[in-house]
Tab-separated table of C-alpha atoms in Angstrom:
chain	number	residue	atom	x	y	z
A	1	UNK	CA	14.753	8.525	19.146
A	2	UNK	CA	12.884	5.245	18.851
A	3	UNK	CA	9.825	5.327	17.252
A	4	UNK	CA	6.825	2.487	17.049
A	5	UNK	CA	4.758	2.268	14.227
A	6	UNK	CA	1.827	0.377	13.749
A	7	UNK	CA	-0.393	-0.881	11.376
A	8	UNK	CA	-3.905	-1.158	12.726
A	9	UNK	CA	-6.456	-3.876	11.233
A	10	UNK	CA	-9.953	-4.536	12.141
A	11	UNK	CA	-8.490	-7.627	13.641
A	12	UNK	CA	-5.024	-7.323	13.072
A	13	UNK	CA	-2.074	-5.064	14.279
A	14	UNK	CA	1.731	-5.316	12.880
A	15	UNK	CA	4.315	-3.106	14.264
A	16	UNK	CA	7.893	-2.560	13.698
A	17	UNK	CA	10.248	-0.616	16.523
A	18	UNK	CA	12.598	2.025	14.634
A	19	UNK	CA	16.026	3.028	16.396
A	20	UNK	CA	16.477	6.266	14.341
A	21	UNK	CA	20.027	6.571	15.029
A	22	UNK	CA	20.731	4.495	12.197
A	23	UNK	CA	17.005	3.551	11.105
A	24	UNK	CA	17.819	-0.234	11.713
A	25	UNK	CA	14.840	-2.698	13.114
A	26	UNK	CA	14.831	-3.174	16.420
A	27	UNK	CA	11.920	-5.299	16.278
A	28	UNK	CA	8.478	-6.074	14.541
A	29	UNK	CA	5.709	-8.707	15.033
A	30	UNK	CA	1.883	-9.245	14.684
A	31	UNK	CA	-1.312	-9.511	16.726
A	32	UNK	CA	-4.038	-11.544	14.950
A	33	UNK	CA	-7.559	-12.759	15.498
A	34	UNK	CA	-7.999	-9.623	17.436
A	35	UNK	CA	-11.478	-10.589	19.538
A	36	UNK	CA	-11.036	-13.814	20.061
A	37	UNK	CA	-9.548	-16.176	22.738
A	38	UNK	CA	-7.344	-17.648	20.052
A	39	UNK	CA	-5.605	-14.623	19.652
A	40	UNK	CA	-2.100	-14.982	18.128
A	41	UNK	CA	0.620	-12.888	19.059
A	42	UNK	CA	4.482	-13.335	16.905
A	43	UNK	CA	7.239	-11.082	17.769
A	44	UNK	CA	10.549	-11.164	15.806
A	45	UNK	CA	13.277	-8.939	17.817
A	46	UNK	CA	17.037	-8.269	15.818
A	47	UNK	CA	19.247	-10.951	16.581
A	48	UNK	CA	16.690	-13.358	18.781
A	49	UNK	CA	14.624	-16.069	18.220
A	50	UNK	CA	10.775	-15.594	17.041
A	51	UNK	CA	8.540	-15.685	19.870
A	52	UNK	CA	5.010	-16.807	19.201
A	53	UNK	CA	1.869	-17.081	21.905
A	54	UNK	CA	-1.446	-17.779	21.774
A	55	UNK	CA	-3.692	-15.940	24.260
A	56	UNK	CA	-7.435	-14.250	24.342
A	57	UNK	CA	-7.073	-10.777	23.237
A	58	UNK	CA	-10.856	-9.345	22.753
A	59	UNK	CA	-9.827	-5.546	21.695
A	60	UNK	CA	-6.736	-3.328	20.771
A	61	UNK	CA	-6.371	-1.915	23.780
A	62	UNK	CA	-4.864	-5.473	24.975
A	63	UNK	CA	-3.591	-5.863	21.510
A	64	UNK	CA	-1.287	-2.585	21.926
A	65	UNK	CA	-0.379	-3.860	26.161
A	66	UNK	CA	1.024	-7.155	24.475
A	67	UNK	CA	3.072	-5.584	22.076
A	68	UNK	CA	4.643	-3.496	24.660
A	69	UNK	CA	5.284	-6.432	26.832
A	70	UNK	CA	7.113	-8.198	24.048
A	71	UNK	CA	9.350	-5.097	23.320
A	72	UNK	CA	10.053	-4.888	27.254
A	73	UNK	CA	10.718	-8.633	28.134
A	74	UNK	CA	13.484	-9.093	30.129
A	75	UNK	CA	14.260	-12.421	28.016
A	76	UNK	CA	13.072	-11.748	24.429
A	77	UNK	CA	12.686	-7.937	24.562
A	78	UNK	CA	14.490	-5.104	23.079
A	79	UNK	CA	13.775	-2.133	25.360
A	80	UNK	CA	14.152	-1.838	28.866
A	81	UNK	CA	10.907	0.324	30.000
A	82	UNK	CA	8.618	1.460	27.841
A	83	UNK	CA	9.331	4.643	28.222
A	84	UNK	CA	12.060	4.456	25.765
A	85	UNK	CA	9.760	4.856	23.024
A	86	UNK	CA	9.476	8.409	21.958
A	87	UNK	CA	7.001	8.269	19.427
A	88	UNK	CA	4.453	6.241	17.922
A	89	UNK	CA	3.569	6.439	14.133
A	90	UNK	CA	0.305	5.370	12.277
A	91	UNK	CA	-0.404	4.094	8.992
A	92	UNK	CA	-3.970	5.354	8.112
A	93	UNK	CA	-6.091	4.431	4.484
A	94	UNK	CA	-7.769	7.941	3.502
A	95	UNK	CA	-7.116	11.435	4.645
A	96	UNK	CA	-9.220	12.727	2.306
A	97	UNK	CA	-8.688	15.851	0.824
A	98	UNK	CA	-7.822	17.755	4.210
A	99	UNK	CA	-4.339	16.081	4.864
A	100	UNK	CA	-1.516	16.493	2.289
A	101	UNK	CA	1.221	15.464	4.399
A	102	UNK	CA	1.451	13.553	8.072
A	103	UNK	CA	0.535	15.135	11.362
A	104	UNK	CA	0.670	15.109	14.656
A	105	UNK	CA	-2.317	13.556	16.136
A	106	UNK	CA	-4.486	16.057	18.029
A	107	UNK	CA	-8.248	16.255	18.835
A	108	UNK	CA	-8.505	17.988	15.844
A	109	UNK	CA	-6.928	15.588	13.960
A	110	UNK	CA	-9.044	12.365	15.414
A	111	UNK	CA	-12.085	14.436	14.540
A	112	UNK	CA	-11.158	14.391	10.739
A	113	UNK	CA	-10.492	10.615	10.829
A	114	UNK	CA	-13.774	9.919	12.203
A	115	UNK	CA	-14.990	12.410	9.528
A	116	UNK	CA	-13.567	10.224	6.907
A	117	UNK	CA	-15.136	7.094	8.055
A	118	UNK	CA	-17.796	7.087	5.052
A	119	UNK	CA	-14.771	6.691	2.635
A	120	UNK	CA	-12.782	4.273	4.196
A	121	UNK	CA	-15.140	2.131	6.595
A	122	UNK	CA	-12.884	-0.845	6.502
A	123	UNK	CA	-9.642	0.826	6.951
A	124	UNK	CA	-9.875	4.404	9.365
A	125	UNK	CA	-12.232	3.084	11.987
A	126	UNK	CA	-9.244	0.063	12.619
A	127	UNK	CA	-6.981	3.119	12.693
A	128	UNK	CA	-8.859	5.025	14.788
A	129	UNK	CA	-9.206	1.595	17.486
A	130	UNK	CA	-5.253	1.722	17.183
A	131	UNK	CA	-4.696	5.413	17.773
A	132	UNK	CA	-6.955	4.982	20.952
A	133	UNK	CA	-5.104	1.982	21.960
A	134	UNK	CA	-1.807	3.871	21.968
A	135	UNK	CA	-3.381	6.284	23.922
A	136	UNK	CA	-4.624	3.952	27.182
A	137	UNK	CA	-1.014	2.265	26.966
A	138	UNK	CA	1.366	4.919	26.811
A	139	UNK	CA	-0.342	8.423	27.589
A	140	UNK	CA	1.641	11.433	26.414
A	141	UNK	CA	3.646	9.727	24.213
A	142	UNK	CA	3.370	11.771	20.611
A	143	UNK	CA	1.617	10.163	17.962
A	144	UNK	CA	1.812	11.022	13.983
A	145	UNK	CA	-0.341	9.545	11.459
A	146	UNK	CA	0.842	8.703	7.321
A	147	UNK	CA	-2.181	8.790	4.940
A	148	UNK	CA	-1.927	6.364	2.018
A	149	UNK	CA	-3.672	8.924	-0.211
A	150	UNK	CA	-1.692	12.350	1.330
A	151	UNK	CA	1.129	11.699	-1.396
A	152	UNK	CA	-1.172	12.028	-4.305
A	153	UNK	CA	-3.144	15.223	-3.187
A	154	UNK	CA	-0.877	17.052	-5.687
A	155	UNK	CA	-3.249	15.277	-8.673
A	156	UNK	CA	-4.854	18.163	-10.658
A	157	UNK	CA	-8.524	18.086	-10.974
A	158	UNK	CA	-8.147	16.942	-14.496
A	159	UNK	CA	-6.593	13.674	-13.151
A	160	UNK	CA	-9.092	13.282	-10.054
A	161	UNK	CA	-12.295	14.679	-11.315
A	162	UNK	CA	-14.839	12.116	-12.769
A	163	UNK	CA	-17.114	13.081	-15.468
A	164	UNK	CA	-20.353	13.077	-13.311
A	165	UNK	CA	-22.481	15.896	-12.386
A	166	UNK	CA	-19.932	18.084	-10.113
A	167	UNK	CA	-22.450	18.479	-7.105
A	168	UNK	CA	-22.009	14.927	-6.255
A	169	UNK	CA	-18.096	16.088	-5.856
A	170	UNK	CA	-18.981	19.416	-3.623
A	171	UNK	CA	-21.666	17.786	-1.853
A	172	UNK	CA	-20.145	14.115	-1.310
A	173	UNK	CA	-16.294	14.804	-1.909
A	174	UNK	CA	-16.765	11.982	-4.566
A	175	UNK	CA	-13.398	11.878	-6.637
A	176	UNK	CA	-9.658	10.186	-7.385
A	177	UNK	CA	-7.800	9.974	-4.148
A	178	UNK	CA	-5.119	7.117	-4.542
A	179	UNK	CA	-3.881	4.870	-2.741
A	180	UNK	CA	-0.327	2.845	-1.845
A	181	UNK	CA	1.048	6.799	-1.594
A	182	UNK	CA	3.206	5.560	1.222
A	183	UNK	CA	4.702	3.118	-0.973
A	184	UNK	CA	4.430	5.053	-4.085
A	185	UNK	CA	6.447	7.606	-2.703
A	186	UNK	CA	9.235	5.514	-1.197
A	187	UNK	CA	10.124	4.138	-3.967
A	188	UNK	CA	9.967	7.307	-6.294
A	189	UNK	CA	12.162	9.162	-4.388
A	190	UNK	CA	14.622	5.870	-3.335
A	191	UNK	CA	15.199	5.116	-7.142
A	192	UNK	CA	15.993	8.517	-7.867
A	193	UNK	CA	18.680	8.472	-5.386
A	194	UNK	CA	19.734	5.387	-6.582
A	195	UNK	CA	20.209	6.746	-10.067
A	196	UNK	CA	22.258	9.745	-8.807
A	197	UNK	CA	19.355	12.020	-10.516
A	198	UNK	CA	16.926	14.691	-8.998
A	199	UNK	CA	13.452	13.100	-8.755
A	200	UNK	CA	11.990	16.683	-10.064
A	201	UNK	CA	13.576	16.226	-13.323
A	202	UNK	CA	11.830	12.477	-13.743
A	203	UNK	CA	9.056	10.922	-15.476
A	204	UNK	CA	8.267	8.184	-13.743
A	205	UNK	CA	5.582	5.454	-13.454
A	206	UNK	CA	5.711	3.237	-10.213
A	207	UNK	CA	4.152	0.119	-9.892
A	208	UNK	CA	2.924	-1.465	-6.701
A	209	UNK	CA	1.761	-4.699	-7.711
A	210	UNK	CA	0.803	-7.296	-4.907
A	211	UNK	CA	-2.410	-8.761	-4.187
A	212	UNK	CA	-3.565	-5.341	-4.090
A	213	UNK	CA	-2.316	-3.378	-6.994
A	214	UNK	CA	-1.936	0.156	-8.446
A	215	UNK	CA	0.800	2.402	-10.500
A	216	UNK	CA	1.399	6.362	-10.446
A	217	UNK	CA	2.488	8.701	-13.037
A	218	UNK	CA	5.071	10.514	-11.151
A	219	UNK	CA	5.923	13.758	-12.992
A	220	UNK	CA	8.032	17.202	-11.492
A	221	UNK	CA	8.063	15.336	-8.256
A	222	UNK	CA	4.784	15.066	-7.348
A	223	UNK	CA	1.678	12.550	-8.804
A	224	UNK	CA	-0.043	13.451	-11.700
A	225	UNK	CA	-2.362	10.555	-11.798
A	226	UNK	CA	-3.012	7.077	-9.772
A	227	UNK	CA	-5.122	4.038	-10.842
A	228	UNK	CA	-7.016	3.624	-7.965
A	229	UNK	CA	-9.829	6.448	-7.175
A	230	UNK	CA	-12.850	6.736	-5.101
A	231	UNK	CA	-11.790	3.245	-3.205
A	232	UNK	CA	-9.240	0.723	-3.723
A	233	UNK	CA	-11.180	-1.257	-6.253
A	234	UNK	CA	-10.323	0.973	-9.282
A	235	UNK	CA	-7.812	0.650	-11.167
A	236	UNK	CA	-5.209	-2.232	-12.332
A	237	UNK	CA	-6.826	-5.627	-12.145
A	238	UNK	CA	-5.974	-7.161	-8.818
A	239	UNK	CA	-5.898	-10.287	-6.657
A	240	UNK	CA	-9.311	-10.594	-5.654
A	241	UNK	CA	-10.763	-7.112	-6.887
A	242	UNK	CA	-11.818	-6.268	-10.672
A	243	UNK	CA	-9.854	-3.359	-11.628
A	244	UNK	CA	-11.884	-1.435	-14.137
A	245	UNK	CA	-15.321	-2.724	-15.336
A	246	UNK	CA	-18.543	-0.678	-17.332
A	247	UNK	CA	-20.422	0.473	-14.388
A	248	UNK	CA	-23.558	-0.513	-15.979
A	249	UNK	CA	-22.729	-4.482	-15.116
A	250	UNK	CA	-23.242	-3.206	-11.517
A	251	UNK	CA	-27.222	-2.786	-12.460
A	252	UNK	CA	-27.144	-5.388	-14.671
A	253	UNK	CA	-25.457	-7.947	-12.218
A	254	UNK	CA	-27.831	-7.232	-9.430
A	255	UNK	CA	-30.967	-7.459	-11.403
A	256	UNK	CA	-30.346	-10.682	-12.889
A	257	UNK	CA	-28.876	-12.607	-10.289
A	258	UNK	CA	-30.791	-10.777	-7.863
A	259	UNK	CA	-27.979	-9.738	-5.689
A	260	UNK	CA	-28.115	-6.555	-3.188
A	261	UNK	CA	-25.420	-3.926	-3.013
A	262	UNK	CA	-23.417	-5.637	-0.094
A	263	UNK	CA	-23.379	-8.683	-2.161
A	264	UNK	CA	-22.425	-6.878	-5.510
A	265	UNK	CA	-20.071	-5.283	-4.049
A	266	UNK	CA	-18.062	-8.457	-2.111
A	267	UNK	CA	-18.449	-9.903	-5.321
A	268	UNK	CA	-16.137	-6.878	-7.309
A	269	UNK	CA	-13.541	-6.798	-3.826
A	270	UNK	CA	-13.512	-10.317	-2.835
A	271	UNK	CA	-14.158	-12.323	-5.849
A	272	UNK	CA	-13.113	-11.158	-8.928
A	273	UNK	CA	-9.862	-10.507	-10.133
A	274	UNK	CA	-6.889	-12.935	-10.515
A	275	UNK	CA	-9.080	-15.443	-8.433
A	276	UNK	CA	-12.147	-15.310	-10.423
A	277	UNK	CA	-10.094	-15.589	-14.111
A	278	UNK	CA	-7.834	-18.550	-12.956
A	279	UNK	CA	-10.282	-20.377	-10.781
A	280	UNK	CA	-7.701	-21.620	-9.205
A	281	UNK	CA	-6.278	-18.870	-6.276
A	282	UNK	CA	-5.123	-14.452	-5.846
A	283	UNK	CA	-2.054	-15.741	-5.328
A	284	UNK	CA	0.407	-14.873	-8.705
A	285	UNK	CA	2.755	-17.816	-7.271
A	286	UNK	CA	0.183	-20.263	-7.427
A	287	UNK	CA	-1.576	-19.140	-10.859
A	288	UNK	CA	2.144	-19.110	-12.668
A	289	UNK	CA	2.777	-22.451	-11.558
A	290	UNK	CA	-0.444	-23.785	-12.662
A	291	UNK	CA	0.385	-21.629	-15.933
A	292	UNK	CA	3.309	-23.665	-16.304
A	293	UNK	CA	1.637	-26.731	-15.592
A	294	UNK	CA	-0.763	-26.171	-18.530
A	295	UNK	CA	-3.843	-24.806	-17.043
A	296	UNK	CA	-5.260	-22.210	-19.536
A	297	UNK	CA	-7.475	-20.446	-17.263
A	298	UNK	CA	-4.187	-19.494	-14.993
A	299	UNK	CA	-2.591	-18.248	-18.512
A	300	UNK	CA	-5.701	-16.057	-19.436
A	301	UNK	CA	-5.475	-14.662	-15.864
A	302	UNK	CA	-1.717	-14.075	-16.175
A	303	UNK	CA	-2.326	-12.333	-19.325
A	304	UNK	CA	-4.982	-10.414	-18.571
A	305	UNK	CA	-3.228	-9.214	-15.716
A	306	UNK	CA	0.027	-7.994	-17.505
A	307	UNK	CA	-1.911	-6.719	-19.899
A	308	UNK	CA	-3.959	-4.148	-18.025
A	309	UNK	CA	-0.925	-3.003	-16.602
A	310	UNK	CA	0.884	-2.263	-19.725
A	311	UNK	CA	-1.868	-0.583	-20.919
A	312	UNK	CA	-2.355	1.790	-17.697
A	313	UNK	CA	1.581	2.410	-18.459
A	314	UNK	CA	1.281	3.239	-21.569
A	315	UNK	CA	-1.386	5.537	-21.110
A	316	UNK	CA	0.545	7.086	-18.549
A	317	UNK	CA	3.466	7.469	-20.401
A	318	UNK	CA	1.438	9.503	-22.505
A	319	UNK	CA	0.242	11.876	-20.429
A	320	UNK	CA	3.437	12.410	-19.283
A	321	UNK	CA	4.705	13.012	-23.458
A	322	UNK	CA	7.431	10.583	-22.361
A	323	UNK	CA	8.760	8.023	-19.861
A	324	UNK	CA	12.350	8.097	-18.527
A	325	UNK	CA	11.619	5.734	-15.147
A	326	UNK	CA	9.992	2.391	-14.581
A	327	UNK	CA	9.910	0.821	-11.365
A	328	UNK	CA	8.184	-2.143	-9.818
A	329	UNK	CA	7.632	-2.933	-6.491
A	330	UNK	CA	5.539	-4.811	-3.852
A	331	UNK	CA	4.805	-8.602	-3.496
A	332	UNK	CA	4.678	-9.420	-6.986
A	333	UNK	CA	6.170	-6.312	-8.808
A	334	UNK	CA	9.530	-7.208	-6.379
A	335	UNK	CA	8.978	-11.017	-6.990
A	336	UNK	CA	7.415	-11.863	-9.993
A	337	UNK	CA	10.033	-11.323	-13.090
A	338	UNK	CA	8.085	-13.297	-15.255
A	339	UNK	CA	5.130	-10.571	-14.789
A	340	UNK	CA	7.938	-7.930	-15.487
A	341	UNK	CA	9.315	-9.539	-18.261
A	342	UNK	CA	5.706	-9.847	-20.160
A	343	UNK	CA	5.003	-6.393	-19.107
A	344	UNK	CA	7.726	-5.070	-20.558
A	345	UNK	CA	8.294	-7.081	-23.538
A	346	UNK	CA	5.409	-5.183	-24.649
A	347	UNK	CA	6.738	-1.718	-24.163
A	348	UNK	CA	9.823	-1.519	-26.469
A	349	UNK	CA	7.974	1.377	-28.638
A	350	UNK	CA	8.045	3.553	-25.572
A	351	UNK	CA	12.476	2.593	-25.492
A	352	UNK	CA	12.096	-0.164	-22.850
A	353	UNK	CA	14.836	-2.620	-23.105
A	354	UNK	CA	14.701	-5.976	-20.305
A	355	UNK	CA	17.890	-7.538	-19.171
A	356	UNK	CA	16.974	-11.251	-19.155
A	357	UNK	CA	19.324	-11.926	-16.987
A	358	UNK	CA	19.641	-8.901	-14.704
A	359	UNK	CA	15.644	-9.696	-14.426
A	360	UNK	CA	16.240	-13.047	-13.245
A	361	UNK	CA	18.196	-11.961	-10.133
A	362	UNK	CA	16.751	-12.395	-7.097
A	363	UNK	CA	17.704	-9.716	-4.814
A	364	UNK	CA	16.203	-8.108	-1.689
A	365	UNK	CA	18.330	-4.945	-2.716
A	366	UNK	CA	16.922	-2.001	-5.532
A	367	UNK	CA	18.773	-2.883	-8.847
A	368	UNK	CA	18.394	-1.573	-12.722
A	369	UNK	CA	16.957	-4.544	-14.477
A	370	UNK	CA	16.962	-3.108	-17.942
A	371	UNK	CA	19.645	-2.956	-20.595
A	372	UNK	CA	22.662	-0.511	-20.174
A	373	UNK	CA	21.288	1.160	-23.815
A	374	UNK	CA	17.528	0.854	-23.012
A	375	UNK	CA	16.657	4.698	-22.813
A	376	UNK	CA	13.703	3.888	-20.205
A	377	UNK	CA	15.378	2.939	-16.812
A	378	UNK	CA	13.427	-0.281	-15.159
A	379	UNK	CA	14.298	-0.791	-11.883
A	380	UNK	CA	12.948	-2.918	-9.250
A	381	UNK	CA	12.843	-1.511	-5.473
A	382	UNK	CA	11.760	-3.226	-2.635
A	383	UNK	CA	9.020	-0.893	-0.690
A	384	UNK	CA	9.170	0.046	2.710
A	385	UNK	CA	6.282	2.036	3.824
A	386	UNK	CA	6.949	1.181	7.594
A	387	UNK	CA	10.313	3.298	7.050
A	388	UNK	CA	8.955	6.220	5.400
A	389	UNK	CA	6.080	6.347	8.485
A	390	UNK	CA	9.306	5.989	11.135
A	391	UNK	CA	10.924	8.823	8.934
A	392	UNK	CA	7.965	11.370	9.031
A	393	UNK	CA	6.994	10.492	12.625
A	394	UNK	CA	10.685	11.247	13.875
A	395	UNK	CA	10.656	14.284	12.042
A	396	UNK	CA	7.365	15.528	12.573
A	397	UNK	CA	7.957	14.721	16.419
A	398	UNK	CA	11.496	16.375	16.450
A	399	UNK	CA	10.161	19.403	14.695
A	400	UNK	CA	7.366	19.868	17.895
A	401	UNK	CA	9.519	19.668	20.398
């Protein structure tokens, strides 16, 4: 079976073409500046030079027709009709509270999405656009969608309840859901298999740290809590988001600068975080180099950020009564080790002992990165969400035929 899956944007769409055989990469590649006649368009196939063009491409519809003619060129292509794709899978933001698992798309199904729009208006509509732009390409073809927030739907209301009056939660469904699941549980269950131990029998904390950041208390398996909630911007401090604040500065903000909601609440997503503290960029590349270079705003970001996430660890090592895995992952969790190193260095009450050296490596492969006696395992893992969609889509798929 080969299976597409695709990553749907409000002006964006990556893909990556599974062969399932052996679950190696057939190809991948990226529409951008959706709705516009500047539209770019970069496809990588396995073994064959990048191609890149720049055409108008006003909607996903054309978005989805231009990926298919990439896969299907007779020069650069990697299929030879496009009816050698068996499946496609979606990533979508927020199932909500209705979808534990992936599905099958159905009518049902679409309707649900749609439902969910009020929680995720940046993320399911673009979904929704890419779902119906598989659908006017390649009709018939089976379709599954993987919910970021599905994997952590096994929280118990103690973790995803908030202490506000509890009609707000029947009425409005407001509560923890989580996000990075996808990722979250990739990695879980990959380093458990690379430790040669049953992920049931773990406690775990995984952190996804990139420009968008949060870390799970895995426990028995399943999540037991999540830093983000509600929305994304919960949670671990972040590239351009806040993290955790007092709600009250949301009041506070707006009625002395006179700002409205929309502009409050750019301000917290777009403007905040590791860009607002080091003045200088979200990027954790650029802020440790200027760190190095002397600036002390990009040290107070740096250690503000390493801080909040050694905190949320601890915490959750807590609530699990003990830690026995720690593993970091995403942009700067798999390529930052001075961020590991300062997290870490801070953690040697809870048995956490760093390799220096080991942490040093760079390596595209998972690896143990603390020392052989540290009684907390750190490892690093590289995530790979696009996988674990190919993986449920080819099952879910197989299992309906």
């Amino acid at each position: 079976m080969k299976v597409l899956v695709i990553n749907a944007g409000s002006s964006s769409l990556k893909y990556q073409l599974y062969d399932m055989t052996n679950e190696s990469v057939l190809a991948s590649g990226r529409v951008e500046r959706i709705g516009m006649d500047s539209s770019i368009v970069t496809h990588e196939p396995a073994d064959k030079p990048e191609v890149r063009d720049v055409s108008e491409i006003l909607d996903h519809v054309t978005a989805v027709k231009r990926v298919i003619d990439m896969l299907t060129h007779a020069e650069h292509g990697v299929l030879s009709a496009m009816t050698e794709i068996d499946a496609v899978g979606h990533r979508v933001v927020h199932g909500g509270e209705v979808f534990k698992g992936s599905v099958l798309v159905t009518q049902e199904v679409k309707l649900e999405i749609k439902r969910l729009f009020d929680l995720a208006p940046l993320h399911n509509p673009a979904h929704m656009m890419g779902i119906s732009a598989v659908e006017a390409n390649m009709p018939g073809v089976p379709q599954v969608v993987v919910f970021d927030t599905a994997f952590h739907q096994t929280m118990p209301p103690v973790s995803y309840l908030y202490p506000i009056p509890k009609v707000l939660y029947r009425r409005h469904k407001i509560r923890r859901y989580g996000f990075h699941g996808t990722s979250h549980s990739y990695v879980s269950d990959h380093a458990a298999q690379w430790l040669g131990v049953p992920l049931e029998s773990l406690k775990m904390i995984t952190c996804h740290i990139g420009n968008g950041a949060s870390c799970a208390a895995i426990m028995d398996g399943k999540t037991l809590d999540t830093s983000m909630g509600m929305t994304p911007l919960e949670g671990l401090m972040m590239g351009t988001r806040s993290g955790d604040i007092d709600p009250a500065i949301v009041p506070f903000v707006m009625n002395k600068e006179e700002l409205s909601l929309n502009e409050v609440n750019s301000m917290l997503n777009k403007h905040s975080g590791m860009l607002a503290i080091s003045g200088i960029s979200s990027d954790m590349r650029e802020v440790t180099e200027a760190m190095e270079n002397g600036d002390e705003n990009a040290r107070l970001a740096f250690d503000m950020y390493t801080y909040r996430l050694r905190k949320y660890i601890g915490s959750y090592t807590a609530a699990m009564n003990g830690l026995d895995v720690l593993v970091f992952t995403a942009g700067v969790g798999e390529n930052a080790p001075d961020v590991r190193q300062a997290v870490c260095e801070g953690l040697t009450f809870f048995g956490v002992e760093l390799d220096l050296e080991l942490n040093a490596v760079r390596s595209k492969a998972a690896r143990v990165i603390s020392k052989s006696a540290s009684k907390v395992k750190v490892l690093v893992v590289p995530t790979n969400e696009e996988l674990l969609i190919a993986r449920d889509t080819y099952t879910i798929v197989r299992e309906a035929k």
